[in-house]
Amino acid sequence: MKEEEGRAQKLRWVTIDNQQKLATENFVAGNKVYDERFVSINGIEYRVWDPFRSKLAAAITKGLELMPIGEGSSILYVGASTGTTVSHVSDIIGKSGIVYGVEVSARVAREFIENVAEKRSNIIPIVADARKPKSYGVILSKVDVVYADIAQPDQTQITIQNCQAHLKRGGYLLMVVKSRSIDVTKEPREVFLEESRKLQDAGFTIKQVLKLEPFDKDHAIILAHML
Ligand code: SAM
């Protein structure tokens, strides 16, 4: 993403201490989610988005070819954790968008709900196991984008099931792959290729397989399109 393209958008580059940093317009002005830095531009408050803290920020910084999440998007986010990345997605989609955040751990989900979801009206938390995507009764219509980051050995199969249940035709998938969670004995490159093939066999077109180093070792993000 070039700086000029992001100028009037909720996701943009900002210059801090002569360095280009990614930032998102704060959906809830004054509200901090973690220890992120605030920067004000033309009276608008932005939250600096650290690629070492968020794999989506790492992917954009490393040159994600297409950012499928924009203002007004509907997102199913699988593996919400405490909501660090979900909060930036909430900033980007704004008040006309919606993000459903699925998290299986009750303890982690409590933190996500209390610190993030309760403060942001465009986040719907779902405390559920992603292995049962049909149990998310709150999702009434199919979403534009599925984002999956669950670090499980069978994560691609789980992700495909989530897409089959909830992703609209023509929608995009962003799936984080941590090679060590899938197979410690294989070269990460081999794991990324195998998981991509599983997505292709399920009908996805792979747009990009992007390694996230130096931000995350042995991780990649796969951008895929469901026709
Ligand atoms: N995406 C998060 C971020 O950037 O802030 C980090 C996600 S963390 C690597 C993986 C999360 O997926 C954990 O919080 C874990 O509890 C959750 N998870 C793992 N298996 C899951 C499942 N079957 N259903 C739902 N969530 C799951």
Coordinates of N, CA, C and O in Angstrom, one line a residue, residues 55-172:
K55 N 0.1 -10.2 12.8 CA 0.5 -10.8 11.6 C -0.2 -10.2 10.4 O 0.4 -10.1 9.3
L56 N -1.3 -9.6 10.6 CA -2.0 -8.8 9.4 C -1.1 -7.6 9.1 O -0.9 -7.3 8.0
A57 N -0.7 -6.9 10.2 CA 0.2 -5.7 10.0 C 1.5 -6.2 9.3 O 2.0 -5.5 8.4
A58 N 2.0 -7.3 9.7 CA 3.3 -7.8 9.1 C 3.0 -8.1 7.6 O 3.9 -7.7 6.8
A59 N 1.9 -8.7 7.3 CA 1.6 -9.0 5.9 C 1.5 -7.7 5.1 O 2.0 -7.7 3.9
I60 N 0.8 -6.7 5.6 CA 0.7 -5.5 4.8 C 2.1 -4.8 4.6 O 2.4 -4.4 3.6
T61 N 2.8 -4.8 5.7 CA 4.2 -4.2 5.7 C 5.1 -5.0 4.7 O 5.9 -4.4 4.0
K62 N 4.9 -6.3 4.6 CA 5.7 -7.1 3.7 C 5.2 -7.1 2.2 O 5.8 -7.7 1.4
G63 N 4.1 -6.4 2.0 CA 3.7 -6.2 0.6 C 2.5 -7.1 0.2 O 2.5 -7.7 -0.9
L64 N 1.5 -7.2 1.0 CA 0.3 -8.0 0.7 C -0.3 -7.4 -0.6 O -0.5 -6.1 -0.7
E65 N -0.5 -8.2 -1.7 CA -0.9 -7.7 -3.0 C -2.2 -7.0 -3.0 O -2.4 -6.0 -3.7
L66 N -3.1 -7.5 -2.2 CA -4.5 -7.0 -2.2 C -5.0 -7.0 -0.7 O -4.8 -8.1 -0.1
M67 N -5.4 -5.9 -0.2 CA -6.0 -5.9 1.2 C -7.5 -6.0 1.0 O -8.2 -5.0 0.7
P68 N -8.1 -7.2 1.3 CA -9.5 -7.4 1.0 C -10.4 -6.7 2.1 O -11.6 -6.7 1.9
I69 N -9.8 -6.3 3.2 CA -10.6 -5.7 4.3 C -10.5 -4.2 4.1 O -9.5 -3.6 4.1
G70 N -11.7 -3.6 4.0 CA -11.8 -2.1 3.8 C -13.0 -1.6 4.6 O -13.7 -2.4 5.2
E71 N -13.3 -0.3 4.4 CA -14.4 0.3 5.1 C -15.7 -0.4 4.7 O -16.0 -0.6 3.5
G72 N -16.5 -0.8 5.6 CA -17.8 -1.5 5.3 C -17.7 -3.0 5.2 O -18.8 -3.6 5.0
S73 N -16.5 -3.6 5.2 CA -16.4 -5.0 5.0 C -17.1 -5.8 6.2 O -17.1 -5.3 7.3
S74 N -17.5 -7.0 5.8 CA -18.0 -7.9 6.9 C -16.9 -9.1 6.9 O -16.5 -9.6 5.9
I75 N -16.5 -9.4 8.2 CA -15.4 -10.3 8.4 C -15.7 -11.4 9.4 O -16.3 -11.1 10.4
L76 N -15.3 -12.6 9.1 CA -15.4 -13.6 10.1 C -13.9 -13.9 10.5 O -13.1 -14.3 9.6
Y77 N -13.6 -13.5 11.7 CA -12.2 -13.6 12.2 C -12.1 -14.8 13.2 O -12.7 -14.8 14.3
V78 N -11.4 -15.9 12.7 CA -11.3 -17.1 13.5 C -10.0 -17.2 14.2 O -8.9 -17.1 13.6
G79 N -10.0 -17.2 15.6 CA -8.8 -17.1 16.4 C -8.6 -15.7 16.9 O -7.5 -15.2 16.7
A80 N -9.6 -15.2 17.5 CA -9.6 -13.7 17.9 C -8.6 -13.4 19.0 O -8.1 -12.3 19.1
S81 N -8.3 -14.4 19.8 CA -7.4 -14.2 21.0 C -7.9 -13.0 21.8 O -9.1 -12.9 21.9
T82 N -7.0 -12.2 22.3 CA -7.4 -11.1 23.2 C -7.9 -9.9 22.3 O -8.2 -8.9 22.9
G83 N -7.8 -10.0 21.0 CA -8.4 -8.9 20.2 C -7.4 -7.9 19.6 O -7.9 -6.9 19.1
T84 N -6.1 -8.1 19.7 CA -5.2 -7.1 19.2 C -5.4 -6.8 17.8 O -5.7 -5.6 17.4
T85 N -5.4 -7.8 16.9 CA -5.6 -7.6 15.5 C -7.0 -7.2 15.2 O -7.3 -6.4 14.4
V86 N -8.0 -7.9 15.9 CA -9.4 -7.6 15.6 C -9.7 -6.1 15.9 O -10.4 -5.5 15.1
S87 N -9.0 -5.5 16.8 CA -9.3 -4.1 17.1 C -8.9 -3.2 15.9 O -9.6 -2.3 15.6
H88 N -7.8 -3.6 15.2 CA -7.4 -2.8 14.1 C -8.3 -3.1 12.9 O -8.6 -2.2 12.1
V89 N -8.8 -4.3 12.8 CA -9.8 -4.6 11.7 C -11.0 -3.8 12.0 O -11.6 -3.2 11.1
S90 N -11.4 -3.7 13.3 CA -12.6 -2.9 13.6 C -12.4 -1.4 13.2 O -13.3 -0.7 12.7
D91 N -11.2 -0.9 13.4 CA -10.9 0.5 13.0 C -11.1 0.6 11.5 O -11.6 1.6 11.0
I92 N -10.5 -0.4 10.7 CA -10.5 -0.3 9.2 C -11.9 -0.3 8.7 O -12.3 0.4 7.8
I93 N -12.8 -1.2 9.2 CA -14.1 -1.4 8.6 C -15.1 -0.3 9.0 O -16.1 -0.1 8.3
G94 N -14.8 0.3 10.2 CA -15.6 1.5 10.6 C -17.1 1.1 11.0 O -17.4 -0.1 11.1
K95 N -17.9 2.1 11.0 CA -19.3 1.8 11.6 C -20.2 1.1 10.6 O -21.2 0.5 11.0
S96 N -19.8 1.1 9.3 CA -20.7 0.3 8.4 C -20.2 -1.1 8.2 O -20.8 -1.9 7.5
G97 N -19.1 -1.5 8.9 CA -18.7 -2.9 8.8 C -19.0 -3.7 10.0 O -19.6 -3.2 11.0
I98 N -18.7 -5.0 9.9 CA -18.9 -5.9 11.1 C -17.8 -6.9 11.1 O -17.5 -7.5 10.1
V99 N -17.3 -7.2 12.3 CA -16.4 -8.3 12.4 C -16.8 -9.3 13.5 O -17.1 -8.9 14.7
Y100 N -17.0 -10.5 13.1 CA -17.4 -11.6 14.1 C -16.0 -12.2 14.5 O -15.3 -12.7 13.7
G101 N -15.8 -12.2 15.8 CA -14.5 -12.7 16.3 C -14.7 -14.0 17.1 O -15.4 -14.0 18.1
V102 N -14.2 -15.1 16.6 CA -14.4 -16.4 17.2 C -13.2 -16.8 18.0 O -12.1 -16.7 17.6
E103 N -13.5 -17.2 19.3 CA -12.4 -17.6 20.2 C -12.9 -18.8 21.1 O -14.0 -18.7 21.7
V104 N -12.1 -19.8 21.2 CA -12.5 -21.0 21.9 C -12.2 -21.0 23.4 O -12.9 -21.5 24.2
S105 N -11.1 -20.3 23.7 CA -10.7 -20.3 25.2 C -11.6 -19.3 25.9 O -11.5 -18.1 25.6
A106 N -12.3 -19.8 27.0 CA -13.2 -19.0 27.7 C -12.4 -17.8 28.4 O -12.9 -16.7 28.5
R107 N -11.2 -18.1 28.9 CA -10.4 -17.1 29.6 C -10.0 -16.0 28.7 O -10.1 -14.8 29.0
V108 N -9.4 -16.4 27.6 CA -9.0 -15.5 26.6 C -10.1 -14.7 26.0 O -10.1 -13.4 25.9
A109 N -11.3 -15.4 25.8 CA -12.4 -14.7 25.2 C -13.0 -13.6 26.2 O -13.4 -12.6 25.8
R110 N -12.9 -13.9 27.5 CA -13.3 -12.9 28.5 C -12.6 -11.6 28.3 O -13.1 -10.5 28.3
E111 N -11.2 -11.7 28.2 CA -10.4 -10.5 28.0 C -10.8 -9.8 26.7 O -10.9 -8.6 26.7
F112 N -11.0 -10.6 25.7 CA -11.4 -10.0 24.4 C -12.7 -9.3 24.5 O -12.8 -8.1 24.0
I113 N -13.6 -9.9 25.2 CA -15.0 -9.2 25.3 C -14.9 -8.0 26.1 O -15.3 -6.9 25.7
E114 N -14.2 -8.1 27.3 CA -14.2 -6.9 28.3 C -13.4 -5.8 27.8 O -13.7 -4.6 27.9
N115 N -12.2 -6.1 27.2 CA -11.3 -5.0 26.8 C -11.5 -4.5 25.4 O -11.1 -3.4 25.1
V116 N -12.1 -5.3 24.5 CA -12.2 -4.9 23.1 C -13.7 -4.9 22.6 O -14.2 -3.8 22.2
A117 N -14.3 -6.0 22.6 CA -15.6 -6.1 21.9 C -16.7 -5.2 22.6 O -17.5 -4.6 21.9
E118 N -16.7 -5.1 23.9 CA -17.7 -4.3 24.6 C -17.6 -2.9 24.3 O -18.6 -2.1 24.4
K119 N -16.4 -2.4 23.9 CA -16.2 -1.0 23.6 C -16.4 -0.6 22.1 O -16.3 0.5 21.8
R120 N -16.5 -1.6 21.3 CA -16.6 -1.4 19.8 C -17.8 -2.0 19.3 O -17.9 -3.3 19.2
S121 N -18.7 -1.2 18.8 CA -20.0 -1.7 18.4 C -20.0 -2.5 17.1 O -21.0 -3.2 16.7
N122 N -18.9 -2.5 16.4 CA -18.8 -3.3 15.1 C -18.1 -4.6 15.3 O -17.8 -5.3 14.3
I123 N -17.9 -5.1 16.6 CA -17.4 -6.4 16.9 C -18.4 -7.2 17.6 O -19.0 -6.8 18.6
I124 N -18.7 -8.4 17.0 CA -19.5 -9.4 17.7 C -18.7 -10.6 18.1 O -18.2 -11.3 17.3
P125 N -18.5 -10.8 19.4 CA -17.7 -11.9 19.9 C -18.5 -13.2 19.8 O -19.7 -13.2 20.1
I126 N -17.8 -14.3 19.5 CA -18.4 -15.6 19.4 C -17.5 -16.5 20.2 O -16.4 -16.8 19.8
V127 N -18.0 -17.0 21.4 CA -17.1 -18.0 22.1 C -17.6 -19.3 21.7 O -18.6 -19.8 22.0
A128 N -16.7 -19.9 20.8 CA -17.1 -21.2 20.2 C -15.9 -21.9 19.7 O -14.8 -21.3 19.5
D129 N -16.0 -23.2 19.4 CA -15.0 -24.0 18.7 C -15.1 -23.8 17.2 O -16.2 -24.1 16.7
A130 N -14.0 -23.4 16.6 CA -14.1 -23.1 15.1 C -14.3 -24.4 14.3 O -14.6 -24.4 13.1
R131 N -14.2 -25.6 15.0 CA -14.5 -26.9 14.4 C -16.0 -27.0 14.1 O -16.4 -28.0 13.5
K132 N -16.8 -26.1 14.7 CA -18.2 -26.2 14.6 C -18.8 -24.9 14.0 O -19.5 -24.2 14.7
P133 N -18.4 -24.6 12.8 CA -18.8 -23.2 12.3 C -20.3 -23.0 12.2 O -20.8 -21.9 12.2
K134 N -21.1 -24.2 12.1 CA -22.5 -24.0 11.9 C -23.2 -23.6 13.3 O -24.3 -23.2 13.3
S135 N -22.4 -23.6 14.3 CA -22.9 -23.2 15.6 C -22.9 -21.7 15.8 O -23.5 -21.2 16.8
Y136 N -22.4 -20.9 14.9 CA -22.3 -19.5 15.0 C -23.7 -18.9 14.5 O -23.8 -18.3 13.5
G137 N -24.7 -19.1 15.3 CA -26.0 -18.7 14.9 C -26.2 -17.2 14.7 O -27.1 -16.7 13.9
V138 N -25.3 -16.4 15.2 CA -25.4 -14.9 15.1 C -25.1 -14.4 13.7 O -25.4 -13.3 13.3
I139 N -24.4 -15.2 12.9 CA -24.0 -14.8 11.5 C -25.2 -15.1 10.6 O -25.4 -16.3 10.3
L140 N -25.9 -14.1 10.2 CA -27.1 -14.3 9.4 C -26.8 -14.3 7.9 O -27.5 -14.9 7.1
S141 N -25.8 -13.5 7.5 CA -25.5 -13.5 6.0 C -24.0 -13.7 5.8 O -23.2 -13.4 6.7
K142 N -23.7 -14.2 4.6 CA -22.3 -14.5 4.4 C -21.4 -13.3 4.4 O -21.8 -12.2 4.0
V143 N -20.1 -13.5 4.7 CA -19.2 -12.4 4.9 C -18.3 -12.2 3.7 O -18.2 -13.1 2.9
D144 N -17.7 -11.0 3.6 CA -16.8 -10.7 2.5 C -15.4 -11.4 2.7 O -14.8 -11.7 1.7
V145 N -15.0 -11.5 3.9 CA -13.6 -12.0 4.2 C -13.6 -13.0 5.4 O -14.3 -12.7 6.4
V146 N -12.9 -14.1 5.2 CA -12.6 -14.9 6.4 C -11.1 -14.7 6.7 O -10.3 -14.8 5.8
Y147 N -10.8 -14.4 8.0 CA -9.4 -14.3 8.4 C -9.2 -15.4 9.5 O -10.0 -15.5 10.4
A148 N -8.3 -16.3 9.2 CA -8.1 -17.4 10.2 C -6.7 -17.4 10.7 O -5.7 -17.4 10.0
D149 N -6.6 -17.5 12.0 CA -5.3 -17.6 12.7 C -5.4 -18.4 14.0 O -5.6 -17.9 15.1
I150 N -5.5 -19.8 13.8 CA -5.8 -20.6 15.0 C -4.6 -21.5 15.3 O -4.7 -22.2 16.4
A151 N -3.6 -21.6 14.5 CA -2.4 -22.3 14.9 C -2.7 -23.8 15.3 O -2.3 -24.2 16.4
Q152 N -3.4 -24.5 14.5 CA -3.8 -25.9 14.8 C -3.3 -26.8 13.7 O -3.2 -26.3 12.5
P153 N -2.9 -28.0 14.0 CA -2.4 -28.9 12.9 C -3.4 -29.1 11.7 O -3.0 -29.2 10.6
D154 N -4.7 -29.1 12.1 CA -5.7 -29.3 11.0 C -6.4 -28.0 10.7 O -7.6 -27.9 10.3
Q155 N -5.7 -26.9 10.8 CA -6.3 -25.5 10.7 C -6.8 -25.3 9.3 O -7.8 -24.6 9.1
T156 N -6.2 -25.9 8.3 CA -6.7 -25.6 6.9 C -8.1 -26.2 6.7 O -9.0 -25.6 6.1
Q157 N -8.2 -27.4 7.2 CA -9.5 -28.1 7.1 C -10.6 -27.3 7.9 O -11.7 -27.1 7.4
I158 N -10.2 -26.8 9.0 CA -11.2 -26.0 9.9 C -11.5 -24.7 9.1 O -12.7 -24.3 9.1
T159 N -10.5 -24.1 8.5 CA -10.7 -22.9 7.8 C -11.6 -23.1 6.6 O -12.6 -22.3 6.4
I160 N -11.4 -24.2 5.9 CA -12.2 -24.5 4.7 C -13.7 -24.6 5.1 O -14.6 -24.1 4.5
Q161 N -13.9 -25.3 6.3 CA -15.3 -25.5 6.7 C -15.9 -24.2 7.1 O -17.1 -24.0 6.8
N162 N -15.2 -23.3 7.7 CA -15.7 -22.0 8.1 C -16.0 -21.2 6.8 O -17.1 -20.5 6.8
C163 N -15.2 -21.3 5.8 CA -15.5 -20.6 4.5 C -16.7 -21.2 3.8 O -17.6 -20.4 3.3
Q164 N -16.8 -22.5 3.8 CA -18.0 -23.1 3.2 C -19.3 -22.7 3.9 O -20.3 -22.5 3.2
A165 N -19.2 -22.5 5.2 CA -20.4 -22.1 5.9 C -20.7 -20.6 5.8 O -21.9 -20.2 5.8
H166 N -19.7 -19.8 5.8 CA -19.9 -18.4 6.0 C -19.3 -17.4 5.0 O -19.6 -16.2 5.1
L167 N -18.5 -17.9 4.0 CA -17.9 -16.9 3.1 C -18.7 -16.8 1.8 O -19.1 -17.8 1.2
K168 N -19.0 -15.6 1.4 CA -19.7 -15.4 0.2 C -18.9 -15.8 -1.1 O -17.7 -15.7 -1.0
R169 N -19.6 -16.1 -2.2 CA -18.9 -16.4 -3.4 C -18.2 -15.1 -3.9 O -18.7 -14.0 -3.8
G170 N -16.9 -15.2 -4.3 CA -16.2 -14.0 -4.7 C -15.5 -13.4 -3.5 O -14.8 -12.4 -3.6
G171 N -15.6 -14.0 -2.3 CA -15.0 -13.5 -1.1 C -13.5 -13.9 -1.0 O -13.1 -14.8 -1.8
Y172 N -12.9 -13.4 0.0 CA -11.4 -13.6 0.1 C -11.2 -14.3 1.5 O -11.9 -14.1 2.5

